[in-house]
Amino acid sequence: MNYTEKVLKEAITKNPNEPEFHQALTEIIPTLAPFIAENPEYEKEKILERLVEPERQTIFRVPWISDDGEINVNRGYRVQFNSAIGPYKGGLRFHPSVNLSVIKFLGFEQIFKNSLTGLAIGGGKGGADFDPKGKSSREVMAFCQSFINELYRHIGQDQDIPAGDIGVGGREIGYMYGQYKRLTGQYEGAFTGKGLSYGGSLVRTEATGYGLVYMAENMLNAKKTDFSGKAVVISGSGNVAIYAAEKAIQYGAKVIAMSDSNGYISDLNGIEIETVKQIKEKNRGRIKDYLNFHKTAEYVENGLIWSVPCHVALPCATQNELDEDGAKYLVKNGCIVVAEGSNMSTTLEATHLLQENNICFAPGKAANAGGVAVSALEMAQNSTRLSWAFEKVDRKLKDIMHDIYISSYKAAERYGMKGNLVAGANIAGFKKVADAMLMQGNI
Ligand code: NDP
């Protein structure tokens, strides 16, 4: 058994009942083998053994009172995975499916993603098994304040800077930042994704979705084509999905299907993104409400969105949402590019099927890194008390996504895996973190 196989086996044994974390380890560690074989000091210094173990993980009680006067108790998490290249940075997820395995998979991926951006940010992730759906704004605020009553002591602008993720948007960040400020007395950039009036950055709301499309445009360009005239299927209808759709449409594509956890809508004439924004961002409604505005659209309850034929597929909802069955449809229907907006959108089997069939595939840690990249730009603006123009941030985002594509492509090519952006992103992300760990001694 070689070094990477040994570390993978030991990490899985040592962390039982954590299937999502195992999946992330299995997706990343084997791809590092050729790079590590060429650089034996990583093995000698046990870099991988250290990397798979979070520096710190905090699990805490979050009690809060609902509108009917009942006490509710949720479980909160913050996993501070790696700070070799900068303070911990990564979102908070509020969803009933959140558990330690989910947060660890996200935190582990985040180390590589943050490194790929070229910015000085380490990896972390957190959240709670709280479901904001159907709750009043007062209930969401009560939960956020209680969550911060514990979390505030573990975070700070030079220590750990949370942001949004599933179930955590501008409203939740506002409530959490307000409570953080009240408890600490500090007006500092301890969160990103803040409102524009209190330290937020232009383009942060759009960043993950726009960045995803910039990545996919690079992939299409490599195939000597672009978004113009393409049919695009996007799962989800949250922050990432909405702004991916907006940018794809600006680039001349037709977004023909979008979804939420109940079903998908499709319209071959192209989905009107302003209507989706109205339904999701303002009304907090369901995607099927789209039919109330556009009669040409269809709604399929619990349907498989990947069965809708498209040139470009952008999964933007949650992990493992694109499995082998979905991938078979994409192959059969002639899809040419798949880029992950959500983290670990595809199962390992689906990823292999897409790659074997020459569909250009970009993993989330490369394709959705635009969000955290602009978060780091928000941190830079906060520390200088300046606000940059939309065009300036957007240009930087575009350049960062191009650089991530190039560094992932080149790393894969260099280690004999030309075109394999999964392996390339893993190696390119790993190198900077591993070298920083080597230089910082036995920490
Ligand atoms: P949102 O909460 O804004 O939206 C999530 C969307 O996905 C909703 O449409 C939701 O539908 C759907 N969804 C969530 N869970 C499930 C599920 N189990 N099954 C089916 N559909 C589901 O989240 P974001 O858009 O912020 O995040 C989406 C993905 O992108 C996540 O994987 C996240 O980690 C990743 N990401 C987000 C970044 C960001 O900046 N926000 C940055 C990088 C990655 P419903 O409303 O019915 O629950």
Short mmCIF file of C-alpha atoms and ligand atoms in Angstrom, two decimals:
data_model
loop_
_atom_site.label_atom_id
_atom_site.label_comp_id
_atom_site.label_asym_id
_atom_site.label_seq_id
_atom_site.Cartn_x
_atom_site.Cartn_y
_atom_site.Cartn_z
CA MET A 1 0.00 0.00 0.00
CA ASN A 2 1.51 3.36 -0.95
CA TYR A 3 1.52 6.49 1.24
CA THR A 4 -1.69 8.11 -0.05
CA GLU A 5 -3.62 4.80 0.16
CA LYS A 6 -2.40 4.31 3.73
CA VAL A 7 -3.42 7.82 4.85
CA LEU A 8 -6.82 7.50 3.18
CA LYS A 9 -7.51 4.13 4.84
CA GLU A 10 -6.44 5.37 8.27
CA ALA A 11 -8.48 8.58 8.01
CA ILE A 12 -11.61 6.64 7.06
CA THR A 13 -11.11 4.15 9.93
CA LYS A 14 -10.45 6.94 12.41
CA ASN A 15 -13.61 8.87 11.46
CA PRO A 16 -16.40 6.27 11.25
CA ASN A 17 -19.97 7.25 10.31
CA GLU A 18 -18.83 10.25 8.28
CA PRO A 19 -19.75 9.24 4.70
CA GLU A 20 -19.53 12.71 3.16
CA PHE A 21 -16.11 13.31 4.70
CA HIS A 22 -14.96 9.89 3.44
CA GLN A 23 -16.20 10.80 -0.05
CA ALA A 24 -14.24 14.07 -0.04
CA LEU A 25 -11.10 12.27 1.17
CA THR A 26 -11.54 9.60 -1.50
CA GLU A 27 -12.00 12.22 -4.20
CA ILE A 28 -8.91 14.21 -3.20
CA ILE A 29 -6.17 12.07 -1.65
CA PRO A 30 -5.53 9.50 -4.42
CA THR A 31 -5.15 12.26 -7.02
CA LEU A 32 -2.21 13.70 -5.05
CA ALA A 33 -0.18 10.48 -5.37
CA PRO A 34 2.00 11.38 -8.40
CA PHE A 35 2.82 14.81 -6.97
CA ILE A 36 3.68 13.44 -3.53
CA ALA A 37 5.77 10.63 -5.05
CA GLU A 38 7.92 13.30 -6.70
CA ASN A 39 8.27 15.27 -3.42
CA PRO A 40 9.09 12.76 -0.65
CA GLU A 41 9.43 15.45 2.04
CA TYR A 42 5.63 15.63 2.28
CA GLU A 43 5.53 12.00 3.36
CA LYS A 44 8.53 12.34 5.65
CA GLU A 45 6.92 15.33 7.39
CA LYS A 46 3.52 13.58 7.56
CA ILE A 47 1.80 16.46 5.78
CA LEU A 48 -1.20 14.39 4.69
CA GLU A 49 -1.74 12.89 8.15
CA ARG A 50 -1.83 16.45 9.52
CA LEU A 51 -3.99 17.81 6.71
CA VAL A 52 -6.85 15.31 7.24
CA GLU A 53 -7.10 16.19 10.94
CA PRO A 54 -8.88 19.52 11.64
CA GLU A 55 -6.88 21.92 13.78
CA ARG A 56 -9.98 22.35 15.94
CA GLN A 57 -13.69 21.40 15.86
CA THR A 58 -16.34 22.99 18.03
CA ILE A 59 -19.84 21.55 18.58
CA PHE A 60 -22.31 23.53 20.64
CA ARG A 61 -25.90 23.84 21.87
CA VAL A 62 -28.14 26.48 20.26
CA PRO A 63 -31.35 27.02 22.24
CA TRP A 64 -33.93 29.51 20.92
CA ILE A 65 -37.60 30.35 21.39
CA SER A 66 -40.10 29.98 18.55
CA ASP A 67 -43.15 32.22 18.00
CA ASP A 68 -45.40 29.82 19.92
CA GLY A 69 -43.22 30.28 23.02
CA GLU A 70 -41.60 26.82 22.82
CA ILE A 71 -37.90 26.26 23.48
CA ASN A 72 -36.09 24.63 20.56
CA VAL A 73 -32.60 23.15 20.65
CA ASN A 74 -30.32 22.85 17.63
CA ARG A 75 -26.71 21.78 17.27
CA GLY A 76 -24.08 24.22 15.99
CA TYR A 77 -20.69 23.44 14.43
CA ARG A 78 -17.51 25.22 13.47
CA VAL A 79 -14.64 23.17 12.09
CA GLN A 80 -11.40 25.14 11.83
CA PHE A 81 -9.57 22.86 9.45
CA ASN A 82 -6.36 24.51 8.37
CA SER A 83 -4.76 27.93 8.93
CA ALA A 84 -1.41 27.36 7.19
CA ILE A 85 -1.94 30.09 4.60
CA GLY A 86 -4.34 32.44 6.38
CA PRO A 87 -7.19 32.76 8.90
CA TYR A 88 -9.97 30.16 8.65
CA LYS A 89 -12.50 31.12 6.00
CA GLY A 90 -15.65 29.29 4.97
CA GLY A 91 -19.42 29.54 5.12
CA LEU A 92 -22.11 28.59 7.59
CA ARG A 93 -24.84 26.20 6.45
CA PHE A 94 -28.27 26.09 8.09
CA HIS A 95 -30.10 22.98 6.90
CA PRO A 96 -31.66 19.99 8.70
CA SER A 97 -29.15 17.65 6.99
CA VAL A 98 -26.14 19.34 8.66
CA ASN A 99 -24.00 17.05 10.81
CA LEU A 100 -20.29 16.72 11.59
CA SER A 101 -19.61 14.65 8.46
CA VAL A 102 -21.14 17.30 6.18
CA ILE A 103 -19.25 20.15 7.86
CA LYS A 104 -15.95 18.22 7.73
CA PHE A 105 -16.32 17.42 4.03
CA LEU A 106 -17.05 21.06 3.32
CA GLY A 107 -14.18 22.27 5.52
CA PHE A 108 -11.70 19.87 3.95
CA GLU A 109 -12.67 20.95 0.42
CA GLN A 110 -12.45 24.57 1.53
CA ILE A 111 -8.72 24.27 2.30
CA PHE A 112 -7.95 23.44 -1.34
CA LYS A 113 -10.47 25.89 -2.77
CA ASN A 114 -9.16 28.82 -0.75
CA SER A 115 -5.60 27.98 -1.71
CA LEU A 116 -6.58 27.89 -5.40
CA THR A 117 -7.85 31.47 -5.26
CA GLY A 118 -4.26 32.61 -4.67
CA LEU A 119 -5.45 34.65 -1.67
CA ALA A 120 -4.30 34.32 1.95
CA ILE A 121 -7.18 32.35 3.45
CA GLY A 122 -7.22 29.07 5.37
CA GLY A 123 -10.05 26.55 5.40
CA GLY A 124 -13.01 26.21 7.76
CA LYS A 125 -16.76 25.57 7.69
CA GLY A 126 -19.68 25.60 10.09
CA GLY A 127 -23.41 25.58 10.46
CA ALA A 128 -26.33 24.06 12.28
CA ASP A 129 -29.13 21.54 11.76
CA PHE A 130 -31.59 24.45 11.85
CA ASP A 131 -34.11 24.83 9.02
CA PRO A 132 -34.85 28.51 8.24
CA LYS A 133 -37.55 27.44 5.78
CA GLY A 134 -41.03 28.34 7.03
CA LYS A 135 -39.68 30.28 10.04
CA SER A 136 -40.64 33.88 10.74
CA SER A 137 -37.91 36.52 10.53
CA ARG A 138 -38.11 36.89 14.31
CA GLU A 139 -37.47 33.16 14.74
CA VAL A 140 -34.52 33.28 12.33
CA MET A 141 -33.13 36.25 14.27
CA ALA A 142 -33.57 34.45 17.61
CA PHE A 143 -31.72 31.44 16.26
CA CYS A 144 -28.89 33.52 14.72
CA GLN A 145 -28.38 35.48 17.95
CA SER A 146 -28.21 32.31 20.05
CA PHE A 147 -25.83 30.72 17.53
CA ILE A 148 -23.50 33.72 17.82
CA ASN A 149 -23.72 33.78 21.62
CA GLU A 150 -21.41 30.77 21.46
CA LEU A 151 -19.61 31.21 18.13
CA TYR A 152 -18.42 34.79 18.74
CA ARG A 153 -15.60 33.63 21.03
CA HIS A 154 -14.10 31.48 18.24
CA ILE A 155 -14.14 33.97 15.35
CA GLY A 156 -12.66 37.36 14.43
CA GLN A 157 -11.26 39.27 11.48
CA ASP A 158 -7.75 37.79 11.87
CA GLN A 159 -8.87 34.44 13.24
CA ASP A 160 -11.90 32.95 11.51
CA ILE A 161 -14.29 34.75 9.15
CA PRO A 162 -17.57 32.96 8.39
CA ALA A 163 -19.84 33.69 5.40
CA GLY A 164 -23.08 32.30 3.92
CA ASP A 165 -23.96 28.92 2.44
CA ILE A 166 -27.20 26.95 2.11
CA GLY A 167 -29.88 28.64 4.25
CA VAL A 168 -27.60 31.55 5.15
CA GLY A 169 -27.98 34.66 3.00
CA GLY A 170 -27.86 38.41 3.59
CA ARG A 171 -30.62 38.37 6.22
CA GLU A 172 -28.92 35.74 8.39
CA ILE A 173 -25.45 37.31 8.03
CA GLY A 174 -26.95 40.66 9.15
CA TYR A 175 -28.48 39.14 12.30
CA MET A 176 -25.28 37.26 13.15
CA TYR A 177 -23.00 40.22 12.52
CA GLY A 178 -25.24 42.47 14.63
CA GLN A 179 -25.04 40.07 17.56
CA TYR A 180 -21.28 39.62 17.12
CA LYS A 181 -20.80 43.38 17.21
CA ARG A 182 -22.98 43.71 20.29
CA LEU A 183 -21.05 41.04 22.20
CA THR A 184 -17.54 42.11 21.21
CA GLY A 185 -17.95 45.85 20.78
CA GLN A 186 -15.89 45.51 17.60
CA TYR A 187 -16.88 46.92 14.22
CA GLU A 188 -14.65 44.62 12.22
CA GLY A 189 -14.81 42.33 9.23
CA ALA A 190 -15.54 39.15 11.17
CA PHE A 191 -18.11 38.07 8.55
CA THR A 192 -18.30 38.39 4.79
CA GLY A 193 -21.46 38.63 2.73
CA LYS A 194 -22.47 41.68 4.76
CA GLY A 195 -24.94 44.28 3.48
CA LEU A 196 -23.48 47.09 1.38
CA SER A 197 -24.37 49.71 4.01
CA TYR A 198 -22.24 48.07 6.71
CA GLY A 199 -19.07 46.80 5.05
CA GLY A 200 -20.24 44.41 2.35
CA SER A 201 -18.56 44.23 -1.04
CA LEU A 202 -20.17 44.84 -4.39
CA VAL A 203 -20.33 41.58 -6.41
CA ARG A 204 -20.29 39.35 -3.29
CA THR A 205 -23.94 38.37 -3.81
CA GLU A 206 -23.28 37.50 -7.45
CA ALA A 207 -19.75 36.15 -7.00
CA THR A 208 -20.21 32.38 -6.77
CA GLY A 209 -22.68 32.19 -9.64
CA TYR A 210 -20.83 34.65 -11.88
CA GLY A 211 -17.51 32.96 -11.08
CA LEU A 212 -18.99 29.59 -11.99
CA VAL A 213 -19.99 30.89 -15.41
CA TYR A 214 -16.55 32.51 -15.90
CA MET A 215 -15.02 29.08 -15.19
CA ALA A 216 -17.44 27.33 -17.57
CA GLU A 217 -16.68 29.95 -20.25
CA ASN A 218 -12.97 29.05 -19.95
CA MET A 219 -13.90 25.38 -20.37
CA LEU A 220 -16.05 26.13 -23.40
CA ASN A 221 -13.30 28.31 -24.91
CA ALA A 222 -10.90 25.35 -24.62
CA LYS A 223 -13.41 23.46 -26.76
CA LYS A 224 -13.35 26.38 -29.23
CA THR A 225 -16.86 27.54 -28.37
CA ASP A 226 -18.67 29.75 -25.81
CA PHE A 227 -21.99 30.26 -24.01
CA SER A 228 -23.68 32.00 -26.92
CA GLY A 229 -26.74 30.03 -28.06
CA LYS A 230 -26.15 27.18 -25.60
CA ALA A 231 -28.92 25.46 -23.63
CA VAL A 232 -28.06 25.48 -19.93
CA VAL A 233 -29.61 23.45 -17.11
CA ILE A 234 -29.07 24.76 -13.57
CA SER A 235 -30.22 22.88 -10.49
CA GLY A 236 -31.30 24.82 -7.42
CA SER A 237 -32.72 28.35 -7.33
CA GLY A 238 -30.77 29.83 -4.45
CA ASN A 239 -27.94 32.33 -4.42
CA VAL A 240 -25.50 30.38 -6.59
CA ALA A 241 -28.09 29.16 -9.11
CA ILE A 242 -29.72 32.57 -9.61
CA TYR A 243 -26.49 34.44 -10.39
CA ALA A 244 -25.10 31.63 -12.53
CA ALA A 245 -28.30 31.88 -14.56
CA GLU A 246 -28.07 35.68 -14.76
CA LYS A 247 -24.50 35.60 -16.10
CA ALA A 248 -25.16 32.71 -18.51
CA ILE A 249 -28.08 34.68 -19.96
CA GLN A 250 -25.89 37.81 -20.23
CA TYR A 251 -23.44 35.64 -22.19
CA GLY A 252 -26.15 34.73 -24.68
CA ALA A 253 -27.19 31.33 -23.36
CA LYS A 254 -30.73 30.09 -22.66
CA VAL A 255 -31.30 28.73 -19.19
CA ILE A 256 -33.97 26.11 -19.81
CA ALA A 257 -34.40 24.44 -16.40
CA MET A 258 -34.03 25.33 -12.70
CA SER A 259 -35.22 23.60 -9.52
CA ASP A 260 -35.66 23.53 -5.77
CA SER A 261 -35.96 20.57 -3.43
CA ASN A 262 -39.56 19.91 -4.56
CA GLY A 263 -39.17 19.79 -8.33
CA TYR A 264 -37.95 21.53 -11.47
CA ILE A 265 -39.32 24.00 -13.99
CA SER A 266 -38.39 23.95 -17.64
CA ASP A 267 -39.02 26.32 -20.50
CA LEU A 268 -37.32 25.86 -23.86
CA ASN A 269 -37.88 29.57 -24.58
CA GLY A 270 -35.55 30.39 -21.70
CA ILE A 271 -36.31 31.08 -18.06
CA GLU A 272 -36.87 34.72 -17.07
CA ILE A 273 -34.40 35.18 -14.22
CA GLU A 274 -36.01 38.32 -12.78
CA THR A 275 -39.13 36.26 -12.04
CA VAL A 276 -37.04 33.63 -10.22
CA LYS A 277 -35.40 36.40 -8.18
CA GLN A 278 -38.81 37.80 -7.25
CA ILE A 279 -40.07 34.38 -6.15
CA LYS A 280 -36.97 33.27 -4.26
CA GLU A 281 -35.27 36.42 -2.98
CA LYS A 282 -38.33 38.53 -2.20
CA ASN A 283 -41.33 36.20 -1.70
CA ARG A 284 -39.28 33.27 -0.29
CA GLY A 285 -41.60 31.07 -2.38
CA ARG A 286 -41.28 27.80 -4.31
CA ILE A 287 -39.95 27.35 -7.85
CA LYS A 288 -43.32 26.03 -9.06
CA ASP A 289 -44.74 29.55 -8.42
CA TYR A 290 -42.93 30.44 -11.68
CA LEU A 291 -45.89 28.94 -13.56
CA ASN A 292 -48.10 31.71 -12.16
CA PHE A 293 -46.04 34.19 -14.21
CA HIS A 294 -45.05 32.24 -17.34
CA LYS A 295 -47.58 29.92 -18.98
CA THR A 296 -45.07 28.36 -21.40
CA ALA A 297 -43.11 26.77 -18.53
CA GLU A 298 -43.66 23.26 -17.20
CA TYR A 299 -43.22 21.98 -13.65
CA VAL A 300 -42.13 18.43 -12.80
CA GLU A 301 -42.56 17.47 -9.15
CA ASN A 302 -39.59 15.42 -7.84
CA GLY A 303 -38.30 15.08 -11.41
CA LEU A 304 -34.72 14.50 -12.50
CA ILE A 305 -33.56 17.84 -13.89
CA TRP A 306 -30.57 16.22 -15.66
CA SER A 307 -32.97 14.46 -18.04
CA VAL A 308 -33.58 17.85 -19.74
CA PRO A 309 -31.21 17.89 -22.77
CA CYS A 310 -28.56 20.64 -22.54
CA HIS A 311 -25.09 21.68 -23.67
CA VAL A 312 -23.97 22.91 -20.24
CA ALA A 313 -25.04 21.55 -16.84
CA LEU A 314 -24.42 23.55 -13.67
CA PRO A 315 -25.43 21.73 -10.48
CA CYS A 316 -26.00 24.49 -7.89
CA ALA A 317 -28.09 22.93 -5.10
CA THR A 318 -26.30 20.47 -2.81
CA GLN A 319 -23.88 17.55 -2.51
CA ASN A 320 -24.45 14.32 -4.48
CA GLU A 321 -27.31 15.83 -6.45
CA LEU A 322 -25.89 14.49 -9.72
CA ASP A 323 -25.53 10.71 -9.57
CA GLU A 324 -24.77 8.08 -12.20
CA ASP A 325 -28.35 8.09 -13.55
CA GLY A 326 -28.19 11.86 -14.04
CA ALA A 327 -24.75 11.62 -15.64
CA LYS A 328 -26.00 8.98 -18.09
CA TYR A 329 -28.65 11.43 -19.31
CA LEU A 330 -26.04 14.17 -19.75
CA VAL A 331 -23.82 11.83 -21.79
CA LYS A 332 -26.71 10.55 -23.89
CA ASN A 333 -27.98 14.07 -24.61
CA GLY A 334 -24.61 15.41 -25.77
CA CYS A 335 -23.75 17.73 -22.87
CA ILE A 336 -20.22 19.15 -23.28
CA VAL A 337 -19.45 20.97 -20.01
CA VAL A 338 -20.38 20.27 -16.38
CA ALA A 339 -19.15 22.68 -13.69
CA GLU A 340 -20.06 22.25 -10.03
CA GLY A 341 -21.65 25.29 -8.37
CA SER A 342 -22.54 23.27 -5.29
CA ASN A 343 -19.83 21.53 -3.31
CA MET A 344 -19.31 17.88 -4.32
CA SER A 345 -22.42 18.01 -6.50
CA THR A 346 -21.52 14.79 -8.29
CA THR A 347 -21.00 11.33 -6.86
CA LEU A 348 -17.64 9.69 -7.57
CA GLU A 349 -19.31 7.31 -10.07
CA ALA A 350 -20.95 10.20 -11.91
CA THR A 351 -17.67 12.14 -12.07
CA HIS A 352 -15.89 9.14 -13.61
CA LEU A 353 -18.68 8.60 -16.14
CA LEU A 354 -18.54 12.24 -17.26
CA GLN A 355 -14.74 12.16 -17.55
CA GLU A 356 -14.72 8.85 -19.46
CA ASN A 357 -17.13 10.36 -21.96
CA ASN A 358 -15.00 13.45 -22.55
CA ILE A 359 -17.40 15.86 -20.92
CA CYS A 360 -15.25 18.67 -19.57
CA PHE A 361 -15.83 18.58 -15.81
CA ALA A 362 -14.78 21.14 -13.16
CA PRO A 363 -15.07 20.28 -9.46
CA GLY A 364 -16.65 22.71 -6.99
CA LYS A 365 -13.39 23.64 -5.32
CA ALA A 366 -12.29 25.23 -8.59
CA ALA A 367 -15.61 26.21 -10.18
CA ASN A 368 -17.36 27.76 -7.18
CA ALA A 369 -14.29 29.46 -5.66
CA GLY A 370 -15.51 32.87 -6.87
CA GLY A 371 -17.62 33.33 -3.74
CA VAL A 372 -14.80 32.91 -1.28
CA ALA A 373 -12.47 34.89 -3.53
CA VAL A 374 -14.74 37.93 -3.39
CA SER A 375 -15.15 37.34 0.35
CA ALA A 376 -11.37 37.75 0.64
CA LEU A 377 -11.68 40.96 -1.40
CA GLU A 378 -14.40 42.09 1.04
CA MET A 379 -11.90 41.47 3.88
CA ALA A 380 -9.29 43.56 2.07
CA GLN A 381 -11.78 46.42 1.66
CA ASN A 382 -12.83 46.19 5.34
CA SER A 383 -9.29 46.41 6.62
CA THR A 384 -8.67 49.57 4.60
CA ARG A 385 -12.22 50.96 5.14
CA LEU A 386 -12.58 51.40 1.39
CA SER A 387 -15.22 50.23 -1.10
CA TRP A 388 -14.24 49.21 -4.57
CA ALA A 389 -16.40 49.73 -7.67
CA PHE A 390 -18.46 46.85 -9.08
CA GLU A 391 -16.33 46.71 -12.24
CA LYS A 392 -13.09 46.49 -10.27
CA VAL A 393 -14.28 43.56 -8.13
CA ASP A 394 -15.86 41.81 -11.11
CA ARG A 395 -12.62 42.14 -13.14
CA LYS A 396 -10.62 40.66 -10.27
CA LEU A 397 -13.14 37.81 -9.98
CA LYS A 398 -12.88 37.04 -13.67
CA ASP A 399 -9.07 37.03 -13.50
CA ILE A 400 -9.08 34.77 -10.44
CA MET A 401 -11.38 32.24 -12.16
CA HIS A 402 -9.16 32.27 -15.24
CA ASP A 403 -6.07 31.71 -13.08
CA ILE A 404 -7.77 28.81 -11.27
CA TYR A 405 -8.65 27.22 -14.61
CA ILE A 406 -5.11 27.60 -15.92
CA SER A 407 -3.37 26.38 -12.75
CA SER A 408 -5.69 23.35 -12.51
CA TYR A 409 -5.26 22.55 -16.20
CA LYS A 410 -1.47 22.86 -16.05
CA ALA A 411 -1.10 20.80 -12.85
CA ALA A 412 -3.11 17.96 -14.40
CA GLU A 413 -1.07 18.12 -17.60
CA ARG A 414 2.23 18.18 -15.68
CA TYR A 415 1.33 14.95 -13.84
CA GLY A 416 0.11 13.03 -16.90
CA MET A 417 -3.64 13.63 -16.42
CA LYS A 418 -4.30 16.16 -19.16
CA GLY A 419 -7.85 17.52 -19.06
CA ASN A 420 -8.55 16.11 -15.59
CA LEU A 421 -9.47 19.30 -13.73
CA VAL A 422 -10.33 17.30 -10.59
CA ALA A 423 -6.76 16.05 -10.17
CA GLY A 424 -5.32 19.37 -11.35
CA ALA A 425 -7.32 21.45 -8.85
CA ASN A 426 -6.40 19.09 -6.02
CA ILE A 427 -2.67 19.21 -6.77
CA ALA A 428 -2.56 22.97 -7.39
CA GLY A 429 -4.52 23.65 -4.18
CA PHE A 430 -2.49 21.20 -2.11
CA LYS A 431 0.96 22.50 -3.07
CA LYS A 432 0.69 25.94 -1.50
CA VAL A 433 -0.83 24.67 1.75
CA ALA A 434 1.63 21.78 2.06
CA ASP A 435 4.63 24.02 1.44
CA ALA A 436 3.38 26.54 4.03
CA MET A 437 3.01 23.70 6.54
CA LEU A 438 6.52 22.47 5.79
CA MET A 439 7.95 25.94 6.36
CA GLN A 440 6.03 26.50 9.60
CA GLY A 441 7.48 23.42 11.27
CA ASN A 442 5.85 20.61 13.11
CA ILE A 443 2.48 22.30 13.80
P1 NDP B 1 -29.21 28.60 -1.04
O1 NDP B 1 -29.73 28.20 0.29
O2 NDP B 1 -29.30 30.01 -1.48
O3 NDP B 1 -29.92 27.71 -2.17
C1 NDP B 1 -29.85 26.32 -2.17
C2 NDP B 1 -30.71 25.79 -3.29
O4 NDP B 1 -30.50 24.39 -3.40
C3 NDP B 1 -32.19 25.98 -3.07
O5 NDP B 1 -32.85 26.09 -4.29
C4 NDP B 1 -32.59 24.69 -2.36
O6 NDP B 1 -33.94 24.34 -2.52
C5 NDP B 1 -31.71 23.69 -3.07
N1 NDP B 1 -31.38 22.59 -2.16
C6 NDP B 1 -30.72 22.68 -0.98
N2 NDP B 1 -30.62 21.48 -0.40
C7 NDP B 1 -31.22 20.62 -1.23
C8 NDP B 1 -31.44 19.24 -1.21
N3 NDP B 1 -31.02 18.48 -0.17
N4 NDP B 1 -32.08 18.67 -2.26
C9 NDP B 1 -32.49 19.43 -3.30
N5 NDP B 1 -32.31 20.76 -3.37
C10 NDP B 1 -31.69 21.33 -2.36
O7 NDP B 1 -27.71 28.07 -1.07
P2 NDP B 1 -26.51 28.55 -2.01
O8 NDP B 1 -27.02 28.86 -3.36
O9 NDP B 1 -25.73 29.55 -1.27
O10 NDP B 1 -25.61 27.22 -2.05
C11 NDP B 1 -25.82 26.19 -3.02
C12 NDP B 1 -24.59 25.33 -3.10
O11 NDP B 1 -23.47 26.15 -3.50
C13 NDP B 1 -24.15 24.65 -1.80
O12 NDP B 1 -23.59 23.39 -2.11
C14 NDP B 1 -23.06 25.55 -1.28
O13 NDP B 1 -22.16 24.86 -0.45
C15 NDP B 1 -22.39 25.98 -2.57
N6 NDP B 1 -21.63 27.20 -2.49
C16 NDP B 1 -22.20 28.38 -2.12
C17 NDP B 1 -21.47 29.53 -2.06
C18 NDP B 1 -22.07 30.85 -1.77
O14 NDP B 1 -21.36 31.86 -1.93
N7 NDP B 1 -23.32 30.94 -1.39
C19 NDP B 1 -20.00 29.51 -2.30
C20 NDP B 1 -19.50 28.24 -2.77
C21 NDP B 1 -20.29 27.14 -2.82
P3 NDP B 1 -34.97 24.52 -1.29
O15 NDP B 1 -35.21 25.99 -1.19
O16 NDP B 1 -36.16 23.73 -1.70
O17 NDP B 1 -34.29 23.95 -0.08
#
